[in-house]
Amino acid sequence: MSAMTTGTSSRADANRHRILDVALAELLRDPDASMDQIARAAGVVRRTVYGHFPSREALISTLLDGAVEAVAAAHAEGRAGAEDPAECVARTTLAIWQVADRYRILVGLAQRSVTVQGIRDRFTPVRAACVEVLRQGLEEGSFSSPLPAPALAYVHEQMLFALMEAVNDGLLAPEEAGRSAAVTLLTTAGVPAARATALVAELSD
């Protein structure tokens, strides 16, 4: 590959990353931001944006892929520091929410342009890890639920999406949402509310 080709490729990659960073910021500021707005904010012409992303839906889908990668990394980090299933759920929820808070507007946008099944498919690896934690907790007696682990993991996932929407709609304060989400998921898994609240408070300090 020639130096000229390498330089062109590097510029294209830099443009693509800049467009993605600016697009996320613009969409968080204005969920209805157009491709023209994003191009102006990124300091490029509209043709450059469409050269990387053929449609607004494709751009949002790519941003969603980045969000899923960030959530997966946060979930893995939360699991690594946990000593028991309840602590694992609390740590992973708090870690995920730090990422999800940045992307919560994006999830709402993605539901308009990406099928709900498409969003669920992207989270399959994270969901599988959640199922294992919940299964362990149910087997050990840390958790108590009439639901099997896979169904409980699905409920937890949907609750997180619902809590993101609650923040988006002004029903839940963003600064309280992460702790509230962790306590909610723990109590849904059968952890007594007092213990769940104390555990989340301890981990949030």
C-alpha positions as a printed Julia matrix, in Angstrom:
205×3 Matrix{Float64}:
   0.0     0.0    0.0
   1.44    3.37  -0.99
   2.01    6.22   1.43
  -0.67    8.21  -0.41
  -3.22    5.38  -0.03
  -2.34    4.99   3.64
  -2.72    8.72   4.2
  -6.09    8.78   2.47
  -7.29    5.81   4.52
  -6.11    7.44   7.75
  -7.95   10.66   6.91
 -11.1     8.7    6.08
 -10.9     6.82   9.4
 -10.31   10.07  11.27
 -13.31   11.66   9.52
 -15.47    8.65  10.34
 -14.54    8.71  14.04
 -15.09   12.46  14.21
 -18.49   12.16  12.56
 -19.51    9.46  15.06
 -18.33   11.5   18.06
 -20.04   14.65  16.84
 -23.21   12.78  15.84
 -23.57   11.31  19.33
 -23.13   14.74  20.92
 -25.57   16.35  18.5
 -28.21   13.65  18.93
 -27.94   13.89  22.71
 -28.44   17.65  22.38
 -31.16   17.39  19.73
 -32.63   13.92  19.09
 -34.05   15.19  15.79
 -30.69   16.45  14.5
 -30.46   15.98  10.74
 -27.53   14.68   8.72
 -26.96   18.28   7.56
 -26.71   19.48  11.17
 -24.29   16.69  12.0
 -22.16   17.47   8.96
 -21.96   21.18   9.89
 -21.09   20.37  13.5
 -18.38   17.95  12.32
 -16.93   20.54   9.97
 -17.43   18.42   6.86
 -19.71   18.58   3.85
 -22.88   16.53   3.75
 -21.42   14.29   1.04
 -18.65   13.21   3.42
 -21.17   12.07   6.05
 -23.18   10.13   3.47
 -19.94    8.63   2.14
 -19.51    6.87   5.49
 -23.17    6.41   6.43
 -25.74    6.06   3.63
 -28.62    7.13   5.88
 -29.42    8.58   9.3
 -30.63    5.13  10.31
 -27.26    3.61   9.35
 -25.49    6.26  11.43
 -27.67    5.57  14.47
 -27.18    1.82  14.02
 -23.4     2.28  14.04
 -23.6     4.44  17.15
 -25.72    1.75  18.78
 -23.05   -0.85  18.0
 -20.55    1.35  19.82
 -22.92    1.66  22.77
 -23.29   -2.13  22.96
 -19.49   -2.54  23.01
 -19.24   -0.01  25.84
 -22.02   -1.74  27.8
 -20.34   -5.12  27.36
 -17.03   -3.74  28.62
 -18.73   -2.12  31.63
 -20.58   -5.34  32.42
 -17.35   -7.34  32.32
 -15.64   -4.8   34.58
 -18.5    -5.0   37.08
 -18.39   -8.8   37.16
 -14.64   -8.82  37.73
 -14.93   -7.01  41.07
 -17.89   -8.97  42.47
 -17.68  -11.59  45.22
 -21.26  -12.94  45.16
 -24.25  -12.82  42.77
 -26.03   -9.95  44.54
 -22.89   -7.83  44.53
 -22.34   -8.78  40.89
 -25.8    -7.55  39.87
 -25.29   -4.33  41.83
 -21.8    -3.67  40.44
 -22.7    -4.48  36.86
 -25.87   -2.37  36.96
 -24.01    0.62  38.37
 -21.23    0.19  35.8
 -23.66   -0.23  32.91
 -25.66    2.81  33.96
 -22.61    5.05  33.81
 -22.36    4.08  30.14
 -26.1     3.87  29.5
 -26.69    7.37  30.85
 -24.63    8.7   27.96
 -26.48    6.6   25.44
 -30.03    6.58  26.82
 -31.3     9.1   24.26
 -29.68    6.97  21.57
 -31.57    3.86  22.68
 -34.84    5.72  22.27
 -33.78    6.88  18.81
 -32.66    3.4   17.85
 -36.07    2.02  18.7
 -37.44    4.19  15.9
 -34.88    3.13  13.28
 -33.62   -0.29  14.41
 -36.06   -3.07  15.19
 -36.48   -3.97  18.86
 -35.32   -7.46  17.9
 -32.24   -5.92  16.33
 -31.43   -4.15  19.59
 -32.0    -7.34  21.58
 -29.76   -9.31  19.23
 -26.9    -6.9   19.82
 -27.09   -7.48  23.56
 -27.07  -11.3   23.33
 -23.55  -11.76  24.82
 -24.29   -9.42  27.74
 -27.62  -11.15  28.34
 -25.93  -14.55  28.4
 -23.52  -13.34  31.09
 -26.45  -11.97  33.11
 -28.25  -15.32  32.87
 -25.23  -17.11  34.36
 -25.03  -14.69  37.31
 -28.76  -14.99  37.96
 -28.65  -18.79  37.64
 -25.83  -18.95  40.17
 -27.72  -16.7   42.57
 -30.92  -18.72  42.26
 -29.06  -21.99  42.83
 -27.17  -20.62  45.85
 -30.27  -19.01  47.36
 -28.96  -15.44  47.03
 -31.9   -14.75  44.74
 -35.49  -15.9   44.86
 -37.82  -15.68  41.89
 -40.65  -17.64  40.29
 -38.88  -16.98  37.0
 -36.05  -19.08  35.58
 -32.77  -17.26  35.04
 -33.24  -16.57  31.29
 -36.68  -15.01  31.85
 -35.43  -13.0   34.81
 -32.52  -11.69  32.72
 -35.0   -10.62  30.05
 -37.09   -8.8   32.67
 -33.99   -7.03  34.0
 -33.01   -5.94  30.49
 -36.44   -4.52  29.77
 -36.51   -2.75  33.12
 -33.23   -1.01  32.31
 -34.63    0.17  28.99
 -37.79    1.36  30.76
 -35.75    3.26  33.36
 -33.79    4.97  30.57
 -37.09    6.1   29.09
 -38.25    7.26  32.53
 -35.17    9.5   32.75
 -35.7    10.72  29.18
 -39.32   11.62  30.06
 -38.32   13.47  33.23
 -39.86   10.91  35.59
 -36.58    9.94  37.25
 -33.63   12.19  38.13
 -30.48   11.18  36.16
 -28.27   11.47  39.24
 -30.44    8.95  41.12
 -31.15    6.61  38.22
 -28.11    4.33  38.49
 -28.59    3.56  42.17
 -32.35    3.22  41.69
 -31.82    0.8   38.82
 -29.45   -1.37  40.85
 -31.81   -1.56  43.82
 -34.76   -2.28  41.52
 -32.99   -5.17  39.78
 -31.85   -6.67  43.08
 -35.33   -6.53  44.63
 -36.81   -8.02  41.47
 -34.38  -10.92  41.98
 -35.74  -11.42  45.49
 -33.12   -9.55  47.51
 -34.76   -7.8   50.5
 -35.13   -4.09  49.86
 -33.15   -3.07  52.94
 -30.2    -5.26  51.97
 -30.36   -4.15  48.33
 -30.4    -0.47  49.32
 -27.51   -0.91  51.77
 -25.42   -2.86  49.25
 -25.91   -0.31  46.48
 -25.17    2.57  48.87
 -21.94    0.85  49.94
 -20.83    0.28  46.36
 -21.75    3.84  45.33
 -19.58    5.5   48.0
